[in-house]
PDB file of C-alpha atoms in Angstrom:
ATOM      1  CA  MET O 650     312.295 425.231  82.861  1.00  0.00           C
ATOM      2  CA  ALA O 651     311.904 421.618  83.932  1.00  0.00           C
ATOM      3  CA  GLU O 652     314.382 419.241  82.511  1.00  0.00           C
ATOM      4  CA  PRO O 653     312.966 416.497  80.308  1.00  0.00           C
ATOM      5  CA  ARG O 654     312.864 413.130  81.942  1.00  0.00           C
ATOM      6  CA  ALA O 655     315.203 410.477  80.602  1.00  0.00           C
ATOM      7  CA  THR O 656     313.171 407.500  79.472  1.00  0.00           C
ATOM      8  CA  SER O 657     314.963 404.221  79.157  1.00  0.00           C
ATOM      9  CA  THR O 658     313.766 401.778  76.521  1.00  0.00           C
ATOM     10  CA  THR O 659     316.264 399.079  77.417  1.00  0.00           C
ATOM     11  CA  PRO O 660     313.885 396.823  79.404  1.00  0.00           C
ATOM     12  CA  VAL O 661     311.206 397.014  76.714  1.00  0.00           C
ATOM     13  CA  THR O 662     313.738 396.249  74.034  1.00  0.00           C
ATOM     14  CA  ALA O 663     315.125 393.369  76.064  1.00  0.00           C
ATOM     15  CA  VAL O 664     311.661 391.916  76.631  1.00  0.00           C
ATOM     16  CA  THR O 665     310.778 392.296  72.959  1.00  0.00           C
ATOM     17  CA  THR O 666     314.038 390.692  71.909  1.00  0.00           C
ATOM     18  CA  ALA O 667     313.571 387.833  74.362  1.00  0.00           C
ATOM     19  CA  THR O 668     310.001 387.279  73.158  1.00  0.00           C
ATOM     20  CA  SER O 669     311.089 387.294  69.534  1.00  0.00           C
ATOM     21  CA  THR O 670     313.918 384.911  70.313  1.00  0.00           C
ATOM     22  CA  ALA O 671     311.560 382.595  72.160  1.00  0.00           C
ATOM     23  CA  GLU O 672     309.066 382.624  69.293  1.00  0.00           C
ATOM     24  CA  VAL O 673     311.814 382.008  66.762  1.00  0.00           C
ATOM     25  CA  GLY O 674     313.174 379.210  68.943  1.00  0.00           C
ATOM     26  CA  TRP O 675     309.816 377.485  69.558  1.00  0.00           C
ATOM     27  CA  ARG O 676     308.356 377.545  66.070  1.00  0.00           C
ATOM     28  CA  PRO O 677     311.226 375.913  64.184  1.00  0.00           C
ATOM     29  CA  ALA O 678     311.389 373.236  66.879  1.00  0.00           C
ATOM     30  CA  GLY O 679     307.710 372.429  66.312  1.00  0.00           C
ATOM     31  CA  ARG O 680     308.179 372.400  62.567  1.00  0.00           C
ATOM     32  CA  THR O 681     311.211 370.166  62.938  1.00  0.00           C
ATOM     33  CA  ARG O 682     309.282 367.682  65.051  1.00  0.00           C
ATOM     34  CA  ARG O 683     306.381 367.710  62.610  1.00  0.00           C
ATOM     35  CA  SER O 684     308.680 367.153  59.647  1.00  0.00           C
ATOM     36  CA  THR O 685     310.480 364.346  61.485  1.00  0.00           C
ATOM     37  CA  ARG O 686     307.175 362.703  62.350  1.00  0.00           C
ATOM     38  CA  THR O 687     305.975 363.026  58.756  1.00  0.00           C
ATOM     39  CA  LEU O 688     309.195 361.497  57.453  1.00  0.00           C
ATOM     40  CA  ARG O 689     308.884 358.621  59.929  1.00  0.00           C
ATOM     41  CA  VAL O 690     305.301 357.910  58.900  1.00  0.00           C
ATOM     42  CA  ARG O 691     306.072 358.044  55.183  1.00  0.00           C
ATOM     43  CA  THR O 692     309.099 355.798  55.588  1.00  0.00           C
ATOM     44  CA  SER O 693     307.111 353.312  57.644  1.00  0.00           C
ATOM     45  CA  ALA O 694     304.289 353.307  55.088  1.00  0.00           C
ATOM     46  CA  LEU O 695     306.749 352.826  52.218  1.00  0.00           C
ATOM     47  CA  VAL O 696     308.535 349.943  53.954  1.00  0.00           C
ATOM     48  CA  THR O 697     305.220 348.288  54.834  1.00  0.00           C
ATOM     49  CA  ALA O 698     303.991 348.632  51.240  1.00  0.00           C
ATOM     50  CA  VAL O 699     307.226 347.137  49.872  1.00  0.00           C
ATOM     51  CA  ILE O 700     306.995 344.205  52.291  1.00  0.00           C
ATOM     52  CA  VAL O 701     303.371 343.489  51.416  1.00  0.00           C
ATOM     53  CA  LEU O 702     304.106 343.807  47.694  1.00  0.00           C
ATOM     54  CA  ALA O 703     307.080 341.444  47.970  1.00  0.00           C
ATOM     55  CA  VAL O 704     305.084 338.881  49.938  1.00  0.00           C
ATOM     56  CA  LEU O 705     302.263 338.946  47.377  1.00  0.00           C
ATOM     57  CA  THR O 706     304.256 339.093  44.135  1.00  0.00           C
ATOM     58  CA  VAL O 707     307.673 337.456  44.590  1.00  0.00           C
ATOM     59  CA  PRO O 708     306.527 333.817  45.044  1.00  0.00           C
ATOM     60  CA  PRO O 709     304.226 333.807  41.965  1.00  0.00           C
ATOM     61  CA  LEU O 710     306.718 335.678  39.776  1.00  0.00           C
ATOM     62  CA  ALA O 711     309.779 333.692  40.819  1.00  0.00           C
ATOM     63  CA  GLN O 712     308.364 330.388  39.556  1.00  0.00           C
ATOM     64  CA  LEU O 713     310.912 328.540  41.699  1.00  0.00           C
ATOM     65  CA  ASP O 714     310.542 325.816  44.254  1.00  0.00           C
ATOM     66  CA  GLN O 715     311.633 327.091  47.647  1.00  0.00           C
ATOM     67  CA  GLN O 716     312.338 323.490  48.712  1.00  0.00           C
ATOM     68  CA  ALA O 717     314.619 322.739  45.713  1.00  0.00           C
ATOM     69  CA  VAL O 718     317.913 321.355  47.034  1.00  0.00           C
ATOM     70  CA  ASP O 719     321.204 321.992  45.211  1.00  0.00           C
ATOM     71  CA  LEU O 720     324.122 320.676  47.236  1.00  0.00           C
ATOM     72  CA  SER O 721     326.605 322.042  44.703  1.00  0.00           C
ATOM     73  CA  ALA O 722     325.481 325.593  45.601  1.00  0.00           C
ATOM     74  CA  ARG O 723     325.351 325.216  49.375  1.00  0.00           C
ATOM     75  CA  LEU O 724     326.296 328.196  51.580  1.00  0.00           C
ATOM     76  CA  ARG O 725     327.142 330.567  48.768  1.00  0.00           C
ATOM     77  CA  PRO O 726     327.485 334.208  49.871  1.00  0.00           C
ATOM     78  CA  PRO O 727     325.180 336.931  48.520  1.00  0.00           C
ATOM     79  CA  SER O 728     325.598 337.528  44.768  1.00  0.00           C
ATOM     80  CA  TRP O 729     323.587 338.685  41.766  1.00  0.00           C
ATOM     81  CA  ALA O 730     322.273 335.162  41.247  1.00  0.00           C
ATOM     82  CA  HIS O 731     321.354 334.801  44.931  1.00  0.00           C
ATOM     83  CA  PRO O 732     320.970 338.254  46.566  1.00  0.00           C
ATOM     84  CA  PHE O 733     320.608 336.704  50.031  1.00  0.00           C
ATOM     85  CA  GLY O 734     322.943 333.798  49.367  1.00  0.00           C
ATOM     86  CA  THR O 735     322.031 330.126  49.830  1.00  0.00           C
ATOM     87  CA  ASP O 736     321.484 327.967  52.904  1.00  0.00           C
ATOM     88  CA  ASP O 737     323.216 324.791  54.022  1.00  0.00           C
ATOM     89  CA  VAL O 738     321.501 322.640  51.351  1.00  0.00           C
ATOM     90  CA  GLY O 739     321.743 325.114  48.474  1.00  0.00           C
ATOM     91  CA  ARG O 740     318.258 326.641  48.590  1.00  0.00           C
ATOM     92  CA  ASP O 741     317.843 330.274  47.571  1.00  0.00           C
ATOM     93  CA  LEU O 742     317.660 332.257  50.802  1.00  0.00           C
ATOM     94  CA  LEU O 743     315.792 335.249  49.343  1.00  0.00           C
ATOM     95  CA  LEU O 744     312.900 333.056  48.252  1.00  0.00           C
ATOM     96  CA  ARG O 745     312.921 331.195  51.549  1.00  0.00           C
ATOM     97  CA  CYS O 746     312.880 334.477  53.504  1.00  0.00           C
ATOM     98  CA  VAL O 747     309.945 335.825  51.483  1.00  0.00           C
ATOM     99  CA  TYR O 748     307.987 332.614  52.055  1.00  0.00           C
ATOM    100  CA  GLY O 749     308.887 332.701  55.732  1.00  0.00           C
ATOM    101  CA  LEU O 750     307.867 336.346  56.043  1.00  0.00           C
ATOM    102  CA  ARG O 751     304.545 335.573  54.388  1.00  0.00           C
ATOM    103  CA  VAL O 752     303.840 332.745  56.837  1.00  0.00           C
ATOM    104  CA  SER O 753     304.909 334.818  59.852  1.00  0.00           C
ATOM    105  CA  LEU O 754     302.811 337.815  58.749  1.00  0.00           C
ATOM    106  CA  LEU O 755     299.770 335.630  58.157  1.00  0.00           C
ATOM    107  CA  VAL O 756     300.087 333.945  61.540  1.00  0.00           C
ATOM    108  CA  GLY O 757     300.662 337.278  63.274  1.00  0.00           C
ATOM    109  CA  LEU O 758     297.713 338.952  61.515  1.00  0.00           C
ATOM    110  CA  VAL O 759     295.224 336.167  62.269  1.00  0.00           C
ATOM    111  CA  ALA O 760     296.415 335.813  65.873  1.00  0.00           C
ATOM    112  CA  ALA O 761     296.221 339.574  66.432  1.00  0.00           C
ATOM    113  CA  LEU O 762     292.674 339.732  65.043  1.00  0.00           C
ATOM    114  CA  VAL O 763     291.485 336.814  67.183  1.00  0.00           C
ATOM    115  CA  ALA O 764     293.123 338.240  70.310  1.00  0.00           C
ATOM    116  CA  THR O 765     291.631 341.678  69.627  1.00  0.00           C
ATOM    117  CA  VAL O 766     288.117 340.268  69.208  1.00  0.00           C
ATOM    118  CA  ILE O 767     288.403 338.324  72.478  1.00  0.00           C
ATOM    119  CA  GLY O 768     289.901 341.244  74.379  1.00  0.00           C
ATOM    120  CA  THR O 769     287.352 343.726  73.025  1.00  0.00           C
ATOM    121  CA  ALA O 770     284.424 341.485  73.953  1.00  0.00           C
ATOM    122  CA  VAL O 771     285.720 340.795  77.463  1.00  0.00           C
ATOM    123  CA  GLY O 772     286.757 344.396  78.164  1.00  0.00           C
ATOM    124  CA  ALA O 773     283.515 345.859  76.826  1.00  0.00           C
ATOM    125  CA  ALA O 774     281.417 343.414  78.861  1.00  0.00           C
ATOM    126  CA  ALA O 775     283.359 344.129  82.047  1.00  0.00           C
ATOM    127  CA  GLY O 776     283.192 347.895  81.610  1.00  0.00           C
ATOM    128  CA  ALA O 777     279.540 348.008  80.542  1.00  0.00           C
ATOM    129  CA  LEU O 778     278.148 345.652  83.190  1.00  0.00           C
ATOM    130  CA  GLY O 779     280.307 346.873  86.086  1.00  0.00           C
ATOM    131  CA  GLY O 780     279.749 345.682  89.625  1.00  0.00           C
ATOM    132  CA  TRP O 781     280.733 342.149  90.588  1.00  0.00           C
ATOM    133  CA  THR O 782     281.039 341.135  86.914  1.00  0.00           C
ATOM    134  CA  ASP O 783     283.744 343.736  86.378  1.00  0.00           C
ATOM    135  CA  ARG O 784     285.573 342.675  89.522  1.00  0.00           C
ATOM    136  CA  VAL O 785     285.490 338.960  88.675  1.00  0.00           C
ATOM    137  CA  VAL O 786     286.579 339.476  85.074  1.00  0.00           C
ATOM    138  CA  MET O 787     289.442 341.792  85.953  1.00  0.00           C
ATOM    139  CA  ARG O 788     290.693 339.487  88.712  1.00  0.00           C
ATOM    140  CA  ALA O 789     290.761 336.683  86.127  1.00  0.00           C
ATOM    141  CA  VAL O 790     292.672 338.961  83.754  1.00  0.00           C
ATOM    142  CA  ASP O 791     295.184 339.812  86.485  1.00  0.00           C
ATOM    143  CA  THR O 792     295.642 336.118  87.288  1.00  0.00           C
ATOM    144  CA  LEU O 793     296.347 335.184  83.681  1.00  0.00           C
ATOM    145  CA  SER O 794     298.657 338.184  83.287  1.00  0.00           C
ATOM    146  CA  SER O 795     300.827 336.905  86.130  1.00  0.00           C
ATOM    147  CA  ILE O 796     301.761 333.854  84.018  1.00  0.00           C
ATOM    148  CA  PRO O 797     304.612 334.504  81.528  1.00  0.00           C
ATOM    149  CA  HIS O 798     303.278 334.630  77.961  1.00  0.00           C
ATOM    150  CA  LEU O 799     305.954 332.413  76.481  1.00  0.00           C
ATOM    151  CA  LEU O 800     305.573 329.754  79.170  1.00  0.00           C
ATOM    152  CA  LEU O 801     301.799 329.626  78.710  1.00  0.00           C
ATOM    153  CA  GLY O 802     302.212 329.594  74.934  1.00  0.00           C
ATOM    154  CA  ILE O 803     304.633 326.665  75.100  1.00  0.00           C
ATOM    155  CA  PHE O 804     302.154 324.759  77.268  1.00  0.00           C
ATOM    156  CA  ILE O 805     299.327 325.343  74.773  1.00  0.00           C
ATOM    157  CA  VAL O 806     301.359 324.501  71.658  1.00  0.00           C
ATOM    158  CA  ALA O 807     302.780 321.345  73.257  1.00  0.00           C
ATOM    159  CA  MET O 808     299.273 319.848  73.357  1.00  0.00           C
ATOM    160  CA  PHE O 809     298.976 319.890  69.541  1.00  0.00           C
ATOM    161  CA  ARG O 810     300.996 318.793  66.558  1.00  0.00           C
ATOM    162  CA  PRO O 811     303.302 321.424  65.030  1.00  0.00           C
ATOM    163  CA  GLY O 812     301.367 323.685  62.702  1.00  0.00           C
ATOM    164  CA  ALA O 813     300.088 327.189  62.091  1.00  0.00           C
ATOM    165  CA  TRP O 814     296.763 326.917  63.926  1.00  0.00           C
ATOM    166  CA  PRO O 815     298.220 325.838  67.286  1.00  0.00           C
ATOM    167  CA  VAL O 816     300.504 328.879  67.112  1.00  0.00           C
ATOM    168  CA  VAL O 817     297.544 331.148  66.303  1.00  0.00           C
ATOM    169  CA  VAL O 818     295.574 329.744  69.242  1.00  0.00           C
ATOM    170  CA  SER O 819     298.569 330.077  71.542  1.00  0.00           C
ATOM    171  CA  VAL O 820     299.223 333.713  70.641  1.00  0.00           C
ATOM    172  CA  ALA O 821     295.538 334.658  70.720  1.00  0.00           C
ATOM    173  CA  VAL O 822     294.923 333.064  74.127  1.00  0.00           C
ATOM    174  CA  THR O 823     297.954 334.726  75.714  1.00  0.00           C
ATOM    175  CA  HIS O 824     297.689 338.218  74.185  1.00  0.00           C
ATOM    176  CA  TRP O 825     294.081 339.379  74.587  1.00  0.00           C
ATOM    177  CA  LEU O 826     294.629 340.536  78.168  1.00  0.00           C
ATOM    178  CA  SER O 827     296.158 343.928  77.386  1.00  0.00           C
ATOM    179  CA  THR O 828     293.391 344.661  74.872  1.00  0.00           C
ATOM    180  CA  ALA O 829     290.760 343.817  77.489  1.00  0.00           C
ATOM    181  CA  ARG O 830     292.313 346.309  79.929  1.00  0.00           C
ATOM    182  CA  ILE O 831     292.468 349.070  77.296  1.00  0.00           C
ATOM    183  CA  VAL O 832     288.886 348.521  76.148  1.00  0.00           C
ATOM    184  CA  ARG O 833     287.561 348.378  79.724  1.00  0.00           C
ATOM    185  CA  ALA O 834     289.264 351.667  80.611  1.00  0.00           C
ATOM    186  CA  GLU O 835     287.833 353.302  77.486  1.00  0.00           C
ATOM    187  CA  VAL O 836     284.340 351.993  78.241  1.00  0.00           C
ATOM    188  CA  LEU O 837     284.509 353.344  81.789  1.00  0.00           C
ATOM    189  CA  SER O 838     285.508 356.716  80.346  1.00  0.00           C
ATOM    190  CA  LEU O 839     282.640 356.666  77.843  1.00  0.00           C
ATOM    191  CA  ARG O 840     280.079 355.766  80.496  1.00  0.00           C
ATOM    192  CA  GLY O 841     280.443 359.247  81.979  1.00  0.00           C
ATOM    193  CA  ARG O 842     279.774 361.092  78.706  1.00  0.00           C
ATOM    194  CA  PRO O 843     276.588 363.211  78.463  1.00  0.00           C
ATOM    195  CA  TYR O 844     275.152 361.348  75.466  1.00  0.00           C
ATOM    196  CA  VAL O 845     275.414 358.026  77.332  1.00  0.00           C
ATOM    197  CA  ASP O 846     273.624 359.559  80.337  1.00  0.00           C
ATOM    198  CA  ALA O 847     270.950 360.870  77.982  1.00  0.00           C
ATOM    199  CA  ALA O 848     270.474 357.421  76.431  1.00  0.00           C
ATOM    200  CA  VAL O 849     270.151 355.789  79.865  1.00  0.00           C
ATOM    201  CA  SER O 850     267.719 358.486  81.020  1.00  0.00           C
ATOM    202  CA  GLY O 851     265.657 357.893  77.882  1.00  0.00           C
ATOM    203  CA  GLY O 852     265.117 354.267  78.853  1.00  0.00           C
ATOM    204  CA  ALA O 853     267.715 352.558  76.648  1.00  0.00           C
ATOM    205  CA  SER O 854     268.756 349.106  77.824  1.00  0.00           C
ATOM    206  CA  ARG O 855     272.331 348.211  78.705  1.00  0.00           C
ATOM    207  CA  TRP O 856     272.622 346.143  75.542  1.00  0.00           C
ATOM    208  CA  ARG O 857     271.471 349.033  73.352  1.00  0.00           C
ATOM    209  CA  VAL O 858     273.792 351.502  75.076  1.00  0.00           C
ATOM    210  CA  ALA O 859     276.705 349.108  74.676  1.00  0.00           C
ATOM    211  CA  VAL O 860     276.016 348.375  71.001  1.00  0.00           C
ATOM    212  CA  ARG O 861     275.109 351.910  69.903  1.00  0.00           C
ATOM    213  CA  HIS O 862     277.460 354.021  72.010  1.00  0.00           C
ATOM    214  CA  LEU O 863     280.165 352.116  73.889  1.00  0.00           C
ATOM    215  CA  VAL O 864     281.452 349.585  71.342  1.00  0.00           C
ATOM    216  CA  PRO O 865     281.773 352.110  68.453  1.00  0.00           C
ATOM    217  CA  GLY O 866     283.660 354.401  70.793  1.00  0.00           C
ATOM    218  CA  VAL O 867     286.297 351.783  71.654  1.00  0.00           C
ATOM    219  CA  LEU O 868     286.850 350.470  68.104  1.00  0.00           C
ATOM    220  CA  PRO O 869     289.695 352.939  67.319  1.00  0.00           C
ATOM    221  CA  GLN O 870     291.585 351.895  70.455  1.00  0.00           C
ATOM    222  CA  ALA O 871     290.918 348.219  69.708  1.00  0.00           C
ATOM    223  CA  GLY O 872     292.159 348.661  66.146  1.00  0.00           C
ATOM    224  CA  LEU O 873     295.335 350.321  67.398  1.00  0.00           C
ATOM    225  CA  ALA O 874     295.868 347.442  69.834  1.00  0.00           C
ATOM    226  CA  ALA O 875     295.463 344.957  66.956  1.00  0.00           C
ATOM    227  CA  VAL O 876     298.054 346.762  64.824  1.00  0.00           C
ATOM    228  CA  LEU O 877     300.527 346.850  67.695  1.00  0.00           C
ATOM    229  CA  MET O 878     299.920 343.169  68.365  1.00  0.00           C
ATOM    230  CA  ILE O 879     300.862 342.010  64.843  1.00  0.00           C
ATOM    231  CA  PRO O 880     304.667 342.370  65.265  1.00  0.00           C
ATOM    232  CA  HIS O 881     304.402 340.987  68.798  1.00  0.00           C
ATOM    233  CA  ALA O 882     302.603 337.922  67.448  1.00  0.00           C
ATOM    234  CA  MET O 883     305.264 337.534  64.752  1.00  0.00           C
ATOM    235  CA  TRP O 884     307.999 337.516  67.393  1.00  0.00           C
ATOM    236  CA  HIS O 885     306.023 335.039  69.469  1.00  0.00           C
ATOM    237  CA  GLU O 886     305.600 332.702  66.499  1.00  0.00           C
ATOM    238  CA  SER O 887     309.292 332.997  65.643  1.00  0.00           C
ATOM    239  CA  ALA O 888     310.258 332.171  69.228  1.00  0.00           C
ATOM    240  CA  LEU O 889     308.058 329.074  69.278  1.00  0.00           C
ATOM    241  CA  SER O 890     309.357 327.929  65.882  1.00  0.00           C
ATOM    242  CA  PHE O 891     312.935 328.560  67.006  1.00  0.00           C
ATOM    243  CA  LEU O 892     312.306 326.280  69.971  1.00  0.00           C
ATOM    244  CA  GLY O 893     310.903 323.602  67.655  1.00  0.00           C
ATOM    245  CA  LEU O 894     307.321 323.945  68.967  1.00  0.00           C
ATOM    246  CA  GLY O 895     305.775 326.140  66.280  1.00  0.00           C
ATOM    247  CA  LEU O 896     305.606 325.429  62.583  1.00  0.00           C
ATOM    248  CA  PRO O 897     307.066 322.188  61.170  1.00  0.00           C
ATOM    249  CA  ALA O 898     310.795 322.276  60.478  1.00  0.00           C
ATOM    250  CA  HIS O 899     310.360 321.823  56.702  1.00  0.00           C
ATOM    251  CA  GLN O 900     307.981 324.815  56.447  1.00  0.00           C
ATOM    252  CA  ALA O 901     309.629 328.160  55.866  1.00  0.00           C
ATOM    253  CA  SER O 902     309.106 330.666  58.662  1.00  0.00           C
ATOM    254  CA  LEU O 903     311.449 333.265  60.049  1.00  0.00           C
ATOM    255  CA  GLY O 904     311.866 331.343  63.300  1.00  0.00           C
ATOM    256  CA  ASN O 905     312.673 328.102  61.472  1.00  0.00           C
ATOM    257  CA  LEU O 906     315.174 329.881  59.213  1.00  0.00           C
ATOM    258  CA  VAL O 907     317.031 331.377  62.162  1.00  0.00           C
ATOM    259  CA  GLN O 908     316.987 328.049  63.997  1.00  0.00           C
ATOM    260  CA  SER O 909     318.361 326.103  61.013  1.00  0.00           C
ATOM    261  CA  ALA O 910     321.142 328.687  60.502  1.00  0.00           C
ATOM    262  CA  ARG O 911     322.713 328.344  63.941  1.00  0.00           C
ATOM    263  CA  GLY O 912     325.322 325.853  62.762  1.00  0.00           C
ATOM    264  CA  SER O 913     326.213 328.013  59.766  1.00  0.00           C
ATOM    265  CA  LEU O 914     326.720 331.039  62.010  1.00  0.00           C
ATOM    266  CA  LEU O 915     329.162 329.137  64.208  1.00  0.00           C
ATOM    267  CA  ALA O 916     331.090 328.199  61.052  1.00  0.00           C
ATOM    268  CA  GLY O 917     331.396 331.861  60.035  1.00  0.00           C
ATOM    269  CA  ASP O 918     328.579 332.022  57.467  1.00  0.00           C
ATOM    270  CA  TRP O 919     326.602 335.084  58.565  1.00  0.00           C
ATOM    271  CA  TRP O 920     324.019 335.531  55.804  1.00  0.00           C
ATOM    272  CA  PRO O 921     321.650 332.639  56.696  1.00  0.00           C
ATOM    273  CA  THR O 922     321.074 334.298  60.080  1.00  0.00           C
ATOM    274  CA  LEU O 923     321.297 337.991  59.161  1.00  0.00           C
ATOM    275  CA  PHE O 924     318.607 338.253  56.497  1.00  0.00           C
ATOM    276  CA  PRO O 925     315.829 336.353  58.315  1.00  0.00           C
ATOM    277  CA  GLY O 926     316.601 338.435  61.390  1.00  0.00           C
ATOM    278  CA  LEU O 927     316.358 341.663  59.394  1.00  0.00           C
ATOM    279  CA  LEU O 928     313.046 340.602  57.887  1.00  0.00           C
ATOM    280  CA  LEU O 929     311.803 340.081  61.424  1.00  0.00           C
ATOM    281  CA  ILE O 930     313.043 343.454  62.728  1.00  0.00           C
ATOM    282  CA  VAL O 931     312.222 345.752  59.783  1.00  0.00           C
ATOM    283  CA  PRO O 932     308.456 344.990  59.632  1.00  0.00           C
ATOM    284  CA  THR O 933     308.292 345.445  63.394  1.00  0.00           C
ATOM    285  CA  LEU O 934     309.781 348.945  63.164  1.00  0.00           C
ATOM    286  CA  ALA O 935     307.589 349.874  60.178  1.00  0.00           C
ATOM    287  CA  ILE O 936     304.356 348.774  61.856  1.00  0.00           C
ATOM    288  CA  ALA O 937     305.397 350.485  65.089  1.00  0.00           C
ATOM    289  CA  GLY O 938     305.938 353.736  63.160  1.00  0.00           C
ATOM    290  CA  LEU O 939     302.458 353.579  61.627  1.00  0.00           C
ATOM    291  CA  ALA O 940     300.919 352.680  64.977  1.00  0.00           C
ATOM    292  CA  GLY O 941     302.665 355.658  66.599  1.00  0.00           C
ATOM    293  CA  ALA O 942     301.102 358.023  64.057  1.00  0.00           C
ATOM    294  CA  TRP O 943     297.701 356.430  64.676  1.00  0.00           C
ATOM    295  CA  ARG O 944     298.143 356.875  68.427  1.00  0.00           C
ATOM    296  CA  GLU O 945     298.900 360.562  67.975  1.00  0.00           C
ATOM    297  CA  ARG O 946     295.731 361.022  65.923  1.00  0.00           C
ATOM    298  CA  LEU O 947     293.675 359.314  68.616  1.00  0.00           C
ATOM    299  CA  ASN O 948     295.199 361.556  71.294  1.00  0.00           C
ATOM    300  CA  PRO O 949     295.300 365.150  69.995  1.00  0.00           C
ATOM    301  CA  ARG O 950     296.459 366.490  73.370  1.00  0.00           C
ATOM    302  CA  ARG O 951     299.603 364.370  73.273  1.00  0.00           C
ATOM    303  CA  ARG O 952     300.187 365.414  69.673  1.00  0.00           C
ATOM    304  CA  SER O 953     299.909 369.111  70.574  1.00  0.00           C
ATOM    305  CA  GLU O 954     302.383 368.606  73.406  1.00  0.00           C
ATOM    306  CA  LEU O 955     304.848 366.966  71.019  1.00  0.00           C
ATOM    307  CA  THR O 956     304.710 369.906  68.612  1.00  0.00           C
ATOM    308  CA  LEU O 957     305.645 372.504  71.238  1.00  0.00           C
TER     309      LEU O 957
END
């Protein structure tokens, strides 16, 4: 009688165990990343909503003059009466910060929209026309990009009186270049799509192809560039105001508040510098969180890679 063969199940068991372990290890990691991303987006949306609500409602509800001077209450630390404390002439710092944040947000929003419109128009024209037009436009973009943004912005603002519109023009003129590059690259990608080839083969003009197919295809990327540009424009405005070239010194903006608090900081009074700085950093992080979620929706491949 032949002896029964001994069959070993150890390798199969080991492979099964390893596969199960790998699956158990991969899936929770993906769920953890998804939950972290969801928490980041919700937190960013909540912070952005609170900031917008405060900017819209606090000044009308407060019924206080942000320029009211009270020398008897100068440089008081944060308290229930003044949650952010007071500045060097006794003005309520919370109200001043909200007014300054409103001005900085407005300047950043308008400048970002203007820069996005310019960059979208230039990038779409360069990508759609191609040839020598594309080469000339992109060489001009490269030339302007070689100049530091802040230096060019200072040169533009110095030609006007201090105010909001010179800052908007300065930021818009110096920040449309990156949008133009993004839009041009997207247009070049769309030009190779089958529906664009079909439209060209059907006799559609360049203008019709650009208006009906190319421009709608780049609007999501242009919108994302505009959202990302808002905090950058706020920082640019604050830097110009800090240098005394942006908004007038008597007008509340985050850059002016930080600039006027330098002497107080050297004397040991930290709150006139801390709170305007936080109101400049927190909106930047919140908008960046929302823009990151938008970027992941525009690029599903990158999102799938992040969930592995």
